[in-house]
Short mmCIF file of C-alpha atoms in Angstrom, two decimals:
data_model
loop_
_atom_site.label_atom_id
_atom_site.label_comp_id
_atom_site.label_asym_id
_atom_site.label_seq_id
_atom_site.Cartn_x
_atom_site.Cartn_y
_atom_site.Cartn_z
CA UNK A 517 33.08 22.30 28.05
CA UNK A 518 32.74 26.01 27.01
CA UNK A 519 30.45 26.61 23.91
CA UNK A 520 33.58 27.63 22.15
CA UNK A 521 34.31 24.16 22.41
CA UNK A 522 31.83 22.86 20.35
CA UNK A 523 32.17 22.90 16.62
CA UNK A 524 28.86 24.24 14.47
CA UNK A 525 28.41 20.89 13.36
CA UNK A 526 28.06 19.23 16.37
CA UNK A 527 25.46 22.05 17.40
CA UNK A 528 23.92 20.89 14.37
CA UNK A 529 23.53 17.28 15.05
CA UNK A 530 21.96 18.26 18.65
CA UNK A 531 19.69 20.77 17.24
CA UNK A 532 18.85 17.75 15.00
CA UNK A 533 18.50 14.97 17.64
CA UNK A 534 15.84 17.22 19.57
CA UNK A 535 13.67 17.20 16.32
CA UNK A 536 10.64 15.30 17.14
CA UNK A 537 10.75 13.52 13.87
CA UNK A 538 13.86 12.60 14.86
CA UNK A 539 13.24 11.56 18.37
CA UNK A 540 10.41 9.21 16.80
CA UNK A 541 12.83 7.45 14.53
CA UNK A 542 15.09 6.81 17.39
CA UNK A 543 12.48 5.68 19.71
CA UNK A 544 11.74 3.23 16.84
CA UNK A 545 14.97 2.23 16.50
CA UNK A 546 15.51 1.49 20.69
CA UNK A 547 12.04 0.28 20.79
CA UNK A 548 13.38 -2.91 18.57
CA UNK A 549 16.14 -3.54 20.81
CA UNK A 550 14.59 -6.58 22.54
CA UNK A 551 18.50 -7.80 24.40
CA UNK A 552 19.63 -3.97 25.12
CA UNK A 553 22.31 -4.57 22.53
CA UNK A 554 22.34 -0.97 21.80
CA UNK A 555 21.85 0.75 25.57
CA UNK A 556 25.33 1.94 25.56
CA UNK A 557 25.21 3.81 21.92
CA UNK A 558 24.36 7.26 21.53
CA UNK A 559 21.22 8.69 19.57
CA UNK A 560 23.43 9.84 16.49
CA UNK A 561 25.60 6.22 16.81
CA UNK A 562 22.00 4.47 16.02
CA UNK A 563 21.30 6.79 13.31
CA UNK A 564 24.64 6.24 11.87
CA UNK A 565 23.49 3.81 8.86
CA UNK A 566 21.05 6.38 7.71
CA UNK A 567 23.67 8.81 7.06
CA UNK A 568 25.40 8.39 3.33
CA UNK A 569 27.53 10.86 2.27
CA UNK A 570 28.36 12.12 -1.13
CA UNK A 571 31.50 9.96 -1.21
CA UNK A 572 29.60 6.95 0.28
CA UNK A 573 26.54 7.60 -2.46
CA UNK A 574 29.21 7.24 -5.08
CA UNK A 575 30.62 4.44 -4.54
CA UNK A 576 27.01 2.53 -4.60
CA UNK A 577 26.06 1.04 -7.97
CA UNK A 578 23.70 3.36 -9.53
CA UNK A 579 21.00 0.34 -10.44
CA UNK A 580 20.96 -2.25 -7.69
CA UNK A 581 18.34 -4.33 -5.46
CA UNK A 582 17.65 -3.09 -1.81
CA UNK A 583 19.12 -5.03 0.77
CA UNK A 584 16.54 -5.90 4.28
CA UNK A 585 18.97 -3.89 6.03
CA UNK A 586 17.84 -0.50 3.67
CA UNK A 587 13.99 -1.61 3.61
CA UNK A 588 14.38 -2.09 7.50
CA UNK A 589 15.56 2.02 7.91
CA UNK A 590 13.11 3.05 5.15
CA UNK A 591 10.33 1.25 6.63
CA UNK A 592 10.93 2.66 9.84
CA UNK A 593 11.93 6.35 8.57
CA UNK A 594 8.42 6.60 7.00
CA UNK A 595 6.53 4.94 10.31
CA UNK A 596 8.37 7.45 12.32
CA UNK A 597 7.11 10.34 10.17
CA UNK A 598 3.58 8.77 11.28
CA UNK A 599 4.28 8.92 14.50
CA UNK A 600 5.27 12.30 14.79
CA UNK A 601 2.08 13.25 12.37
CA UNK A 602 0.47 11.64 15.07
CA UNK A 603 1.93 13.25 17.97
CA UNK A 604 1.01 16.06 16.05
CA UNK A 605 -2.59 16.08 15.36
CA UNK A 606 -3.72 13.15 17.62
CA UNK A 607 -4.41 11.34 14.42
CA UNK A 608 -2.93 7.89 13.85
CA UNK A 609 -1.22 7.65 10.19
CA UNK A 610 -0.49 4.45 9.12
CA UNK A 611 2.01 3.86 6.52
CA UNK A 612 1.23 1.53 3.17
CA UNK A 613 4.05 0.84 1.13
CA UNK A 614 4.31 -1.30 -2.03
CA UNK A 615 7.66 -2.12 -3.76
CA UNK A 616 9.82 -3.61 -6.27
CA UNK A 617 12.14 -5.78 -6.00
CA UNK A 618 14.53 -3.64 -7.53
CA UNK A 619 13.47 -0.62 -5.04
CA UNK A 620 10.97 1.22 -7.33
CA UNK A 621 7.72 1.87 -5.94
CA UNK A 622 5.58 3.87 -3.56
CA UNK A 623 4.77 4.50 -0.11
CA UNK A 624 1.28 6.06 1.46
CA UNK A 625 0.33 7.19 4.40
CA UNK A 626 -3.43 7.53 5.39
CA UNK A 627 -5.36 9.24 8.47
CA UNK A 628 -8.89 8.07 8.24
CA UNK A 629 -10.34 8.83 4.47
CA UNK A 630 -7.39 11.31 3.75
CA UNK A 631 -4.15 10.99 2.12
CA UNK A 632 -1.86 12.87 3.79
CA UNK A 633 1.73 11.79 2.11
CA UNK A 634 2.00 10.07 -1.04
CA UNK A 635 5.44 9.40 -2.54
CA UNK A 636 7.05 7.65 -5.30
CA UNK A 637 10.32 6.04 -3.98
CA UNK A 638 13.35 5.43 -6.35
CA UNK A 639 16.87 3.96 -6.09
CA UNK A 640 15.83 2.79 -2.91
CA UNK A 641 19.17 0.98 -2.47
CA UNK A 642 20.57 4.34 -1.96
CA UNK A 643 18.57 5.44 0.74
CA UNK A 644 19.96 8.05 3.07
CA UNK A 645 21.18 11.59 3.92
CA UNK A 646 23.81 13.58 3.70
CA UNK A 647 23.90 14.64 7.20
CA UNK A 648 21.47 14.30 10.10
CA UNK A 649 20.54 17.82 9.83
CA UNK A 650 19.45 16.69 6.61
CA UNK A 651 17.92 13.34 8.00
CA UNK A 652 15.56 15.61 10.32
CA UNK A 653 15.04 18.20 7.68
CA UNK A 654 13.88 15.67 5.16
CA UNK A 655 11.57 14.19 7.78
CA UNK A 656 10.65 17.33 9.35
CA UNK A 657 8.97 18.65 6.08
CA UNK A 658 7.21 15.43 5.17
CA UNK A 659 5.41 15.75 8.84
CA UNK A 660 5.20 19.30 8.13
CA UNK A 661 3.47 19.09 4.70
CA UNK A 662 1.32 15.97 6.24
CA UNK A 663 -0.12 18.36 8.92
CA UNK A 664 -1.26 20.93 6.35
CA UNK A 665 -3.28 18.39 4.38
CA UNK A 666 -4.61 17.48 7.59
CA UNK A 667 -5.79 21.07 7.87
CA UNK A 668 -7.28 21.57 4.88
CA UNK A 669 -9.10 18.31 4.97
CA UNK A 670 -10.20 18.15 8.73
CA UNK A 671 -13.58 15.72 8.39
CA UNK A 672 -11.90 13.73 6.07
CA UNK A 673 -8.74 12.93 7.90
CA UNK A 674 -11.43 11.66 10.88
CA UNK A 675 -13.86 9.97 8.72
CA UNK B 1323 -33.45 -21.03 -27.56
CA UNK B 1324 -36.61 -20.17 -26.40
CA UNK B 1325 -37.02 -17.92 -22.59
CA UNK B 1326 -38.49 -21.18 -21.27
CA UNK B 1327 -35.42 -23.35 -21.95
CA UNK B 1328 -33.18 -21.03 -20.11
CA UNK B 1329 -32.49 -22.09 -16.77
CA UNK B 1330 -32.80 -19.05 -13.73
CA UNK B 1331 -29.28 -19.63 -12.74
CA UNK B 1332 -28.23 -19.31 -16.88
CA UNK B 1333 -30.15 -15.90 -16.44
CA UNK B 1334 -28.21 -15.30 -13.21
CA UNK B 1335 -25.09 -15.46 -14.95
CA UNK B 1336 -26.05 -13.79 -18.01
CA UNK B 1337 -27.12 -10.26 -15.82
CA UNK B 1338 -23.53 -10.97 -13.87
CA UNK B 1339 -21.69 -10.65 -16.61
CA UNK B 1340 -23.37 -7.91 -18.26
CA UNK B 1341 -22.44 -5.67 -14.79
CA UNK B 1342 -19.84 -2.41 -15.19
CA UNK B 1343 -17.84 -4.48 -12.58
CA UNK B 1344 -17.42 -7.83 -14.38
CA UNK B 1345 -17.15 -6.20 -17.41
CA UNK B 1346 -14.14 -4.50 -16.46
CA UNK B 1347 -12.85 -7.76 -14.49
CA UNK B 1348 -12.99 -9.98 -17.93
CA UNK B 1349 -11.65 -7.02 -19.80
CA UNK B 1350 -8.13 -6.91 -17.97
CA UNK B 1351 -8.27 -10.40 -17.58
CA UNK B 1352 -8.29 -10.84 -21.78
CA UNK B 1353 -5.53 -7.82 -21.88
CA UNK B 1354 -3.06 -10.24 -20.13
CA UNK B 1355 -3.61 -12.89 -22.77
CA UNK B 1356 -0.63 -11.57 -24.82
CA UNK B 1357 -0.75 -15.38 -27.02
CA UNK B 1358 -4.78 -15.30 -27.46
CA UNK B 1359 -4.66 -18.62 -26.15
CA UNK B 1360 -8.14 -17.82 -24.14
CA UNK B 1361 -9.98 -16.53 -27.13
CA UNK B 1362 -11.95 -19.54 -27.50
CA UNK B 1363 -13.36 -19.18 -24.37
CA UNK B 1364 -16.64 -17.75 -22.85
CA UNK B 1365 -16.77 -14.95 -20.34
CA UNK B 1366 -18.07 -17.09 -17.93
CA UNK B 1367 -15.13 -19.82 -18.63
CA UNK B 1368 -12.49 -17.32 -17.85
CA UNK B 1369 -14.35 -16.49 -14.43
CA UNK B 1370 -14.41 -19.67 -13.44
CA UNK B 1371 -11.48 -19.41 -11.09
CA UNK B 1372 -13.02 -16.91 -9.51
CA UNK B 1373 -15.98 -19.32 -8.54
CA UNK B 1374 -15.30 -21.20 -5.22
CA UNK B 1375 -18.33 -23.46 -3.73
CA UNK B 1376 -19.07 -24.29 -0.64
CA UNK B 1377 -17.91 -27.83 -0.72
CA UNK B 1378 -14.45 -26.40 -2.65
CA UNK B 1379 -13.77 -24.35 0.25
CA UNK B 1380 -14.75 -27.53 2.77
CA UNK B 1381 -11.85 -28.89 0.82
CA UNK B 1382 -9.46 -26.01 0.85
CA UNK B 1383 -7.24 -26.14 4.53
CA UNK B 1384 -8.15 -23.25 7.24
CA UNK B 1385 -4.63 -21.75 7.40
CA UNK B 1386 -2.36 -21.56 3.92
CA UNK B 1387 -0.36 -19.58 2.35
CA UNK B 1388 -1.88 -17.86 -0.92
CA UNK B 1389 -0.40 -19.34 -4.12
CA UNK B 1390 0.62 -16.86 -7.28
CA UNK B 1391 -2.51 -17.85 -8.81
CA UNK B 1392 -4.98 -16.54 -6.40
CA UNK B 1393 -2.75 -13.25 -5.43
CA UNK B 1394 -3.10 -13.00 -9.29
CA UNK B 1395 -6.88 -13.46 -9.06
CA UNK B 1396 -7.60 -10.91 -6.23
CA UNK B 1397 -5.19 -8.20 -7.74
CA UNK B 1398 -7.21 -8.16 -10.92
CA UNK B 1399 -10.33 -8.17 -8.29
CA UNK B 1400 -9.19 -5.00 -7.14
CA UNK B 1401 -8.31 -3.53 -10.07
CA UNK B 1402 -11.21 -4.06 -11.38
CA UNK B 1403 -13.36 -2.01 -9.45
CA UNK B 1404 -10.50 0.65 -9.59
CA UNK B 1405 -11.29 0.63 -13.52
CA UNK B 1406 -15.36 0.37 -12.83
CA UNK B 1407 -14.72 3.18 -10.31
CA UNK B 1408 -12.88 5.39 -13.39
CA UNK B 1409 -16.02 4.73 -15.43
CA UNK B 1410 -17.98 5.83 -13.01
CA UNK B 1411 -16.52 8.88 -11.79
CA UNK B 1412 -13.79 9.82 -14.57
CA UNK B 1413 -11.42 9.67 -11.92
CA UNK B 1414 -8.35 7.05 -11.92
CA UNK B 1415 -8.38 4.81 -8.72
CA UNK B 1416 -4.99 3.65 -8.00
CA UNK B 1417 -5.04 0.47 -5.81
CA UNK B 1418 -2.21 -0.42 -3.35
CA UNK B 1419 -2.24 -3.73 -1.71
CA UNK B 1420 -0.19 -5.59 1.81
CA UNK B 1421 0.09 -8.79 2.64
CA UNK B 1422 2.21 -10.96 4.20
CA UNK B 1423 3.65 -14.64 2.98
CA UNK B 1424 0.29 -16.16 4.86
CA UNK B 1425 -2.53 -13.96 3.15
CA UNK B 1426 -3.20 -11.55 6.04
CA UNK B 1427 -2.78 -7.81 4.95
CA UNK B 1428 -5.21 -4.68 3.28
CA UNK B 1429 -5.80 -2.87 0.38
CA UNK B 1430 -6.32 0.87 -0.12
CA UNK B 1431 -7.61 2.51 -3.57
CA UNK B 1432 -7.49 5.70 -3.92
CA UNK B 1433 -8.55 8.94 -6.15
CA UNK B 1434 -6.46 12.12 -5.54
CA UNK B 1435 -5.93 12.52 -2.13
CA UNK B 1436 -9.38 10.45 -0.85
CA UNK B 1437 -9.18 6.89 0.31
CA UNK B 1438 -12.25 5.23 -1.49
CA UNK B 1439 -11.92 1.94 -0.03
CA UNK B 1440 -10.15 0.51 2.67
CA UNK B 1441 -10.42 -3.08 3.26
CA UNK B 1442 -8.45 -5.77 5.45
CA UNK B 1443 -7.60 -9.02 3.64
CA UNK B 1444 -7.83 -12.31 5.67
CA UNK B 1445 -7.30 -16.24 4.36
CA UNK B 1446 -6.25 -14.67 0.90
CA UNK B 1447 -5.84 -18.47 0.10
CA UNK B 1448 -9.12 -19.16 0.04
CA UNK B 1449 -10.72 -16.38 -2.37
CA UNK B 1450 -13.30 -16.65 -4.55
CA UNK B 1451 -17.11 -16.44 -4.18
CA UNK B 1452 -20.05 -18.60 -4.27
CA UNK B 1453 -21.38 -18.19 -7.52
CA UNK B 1454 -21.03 -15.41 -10.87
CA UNK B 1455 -23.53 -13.01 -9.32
CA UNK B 1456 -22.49 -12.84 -5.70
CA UNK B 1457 -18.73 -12.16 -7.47
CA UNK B 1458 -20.24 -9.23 -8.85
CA UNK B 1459 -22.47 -8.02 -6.52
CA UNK B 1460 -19.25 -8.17 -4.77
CA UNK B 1461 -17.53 -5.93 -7.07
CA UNK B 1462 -20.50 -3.39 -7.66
CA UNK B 1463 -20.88 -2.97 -4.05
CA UNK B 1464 -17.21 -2.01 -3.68
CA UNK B 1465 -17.54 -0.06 -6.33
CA UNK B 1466 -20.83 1.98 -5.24
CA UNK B 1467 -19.22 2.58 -1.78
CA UNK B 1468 -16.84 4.13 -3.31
CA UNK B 1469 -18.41 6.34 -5.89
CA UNK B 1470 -20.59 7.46 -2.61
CA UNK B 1471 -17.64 8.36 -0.88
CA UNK B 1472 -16.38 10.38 -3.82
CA UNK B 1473 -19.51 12.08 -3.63
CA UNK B 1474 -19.19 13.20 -0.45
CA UNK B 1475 -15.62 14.45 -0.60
CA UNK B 1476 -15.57 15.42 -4.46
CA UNK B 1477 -12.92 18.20 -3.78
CA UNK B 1478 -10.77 15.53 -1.85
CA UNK B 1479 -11.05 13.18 -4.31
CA UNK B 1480 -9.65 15.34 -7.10
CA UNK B 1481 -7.26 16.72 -4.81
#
């Protein structure tokens, strides 16, 4: 396959999938795959259900209760944006998260005495991204923005 | 009354109650009592709960699962000395809790971008404390912790 071949977006989805943020969330993902159901699916096949388009989005109710299956891929979105804060900066960040039933609420996420990300989550039911460039984008900048705090605050992010 | 005819553990009580902690602890306990059903009682009547002997926790099994009542109990615990913590310091202390179905989980408060207190919660289902004082020399040691650890990290904390 010539590089002609291959359309921008699929460049985009590799350059994506090589994101460590990215490779986190799938390593999540495979590391809950106790029978090897999912061996023979791609990286971006896995990642599928995070992806919602803008046709998708709009077809979901705009008030509605999270489902497990949306708590599952938000719970492990956030816990692999501690993992790569921790590949990062050697510093394990443990994710807190408190929510309602109707998918209002928060999530933390701490390295020793610091907070490094603190976010209000909304229409939780809705959770997902455009595309997975957006996917590792989103995550990508919450690891990036986690890092800084963990600059600014070195002591207190090992006290 | 005399001093003589007051008993030490009546004085006990009285210097419990009169604490920044408990203060704050009856205080959002009468601010839920939207029907002013508890009006006729004492301070000490509406803590009462909060009191578990020895012999009550003999009685009380090893492994349960924590009713509403005392997940109500220990969530106005810790918001309590989030409150004492804002009189203290004039900054707001927000506190997140975790638990799962069978009482094992943590709670984090924090103040800007400082963790004041970090604590793991373990057989939730049996909470409560001896007697009036050790509740709040439960509650004011939290509470001091904390206000030392804001001291140490001020900028942090109002970060």
């Amino acid at each position: 396959m010539s590089d002609a071949a291959v359309s921008p977006a699929v460049n985009e989805d590799e350059t994506a999938l090589a994101t460590p943020f990215v490779k986190c969330l799938v390593r999540l993902i495979r590391a809950q795959d106790s029978y090897g159901s999912w061996e023979g699916q791609s990286d971006a096949e896995l990642l599928a259900d995070f992806i919602v388009t803008r046709e998708q989005r709009r077809a979901i109710p705009i008030i509605g209760d999270p489902d497990p299956d949306v708590l599952w891929r938000l719970d492990l979105f956030y816990t692999a944006v501690g993992l790569a804060i921790e590949e990062c900066s050697g510093l394990m960040a443990s994710p807190m998260m408190e929510m309602s039933h109707e998918g209002f609420g928060c999530v933390l996420l701490t390295t020793g005495r610091l907070v490094v990300l603190s976010k209000t989550l909304r229409d939780v039911h809705r959770f997902g991204f455009e595309t997975l460039r957006k996917l590792a984008a989103a995550g990508t900048k919450l690891v990036d923005d986690a890092i800084a705090v963990i600059e600014a605050y070195p002591d207190v992010a090992r006290a």
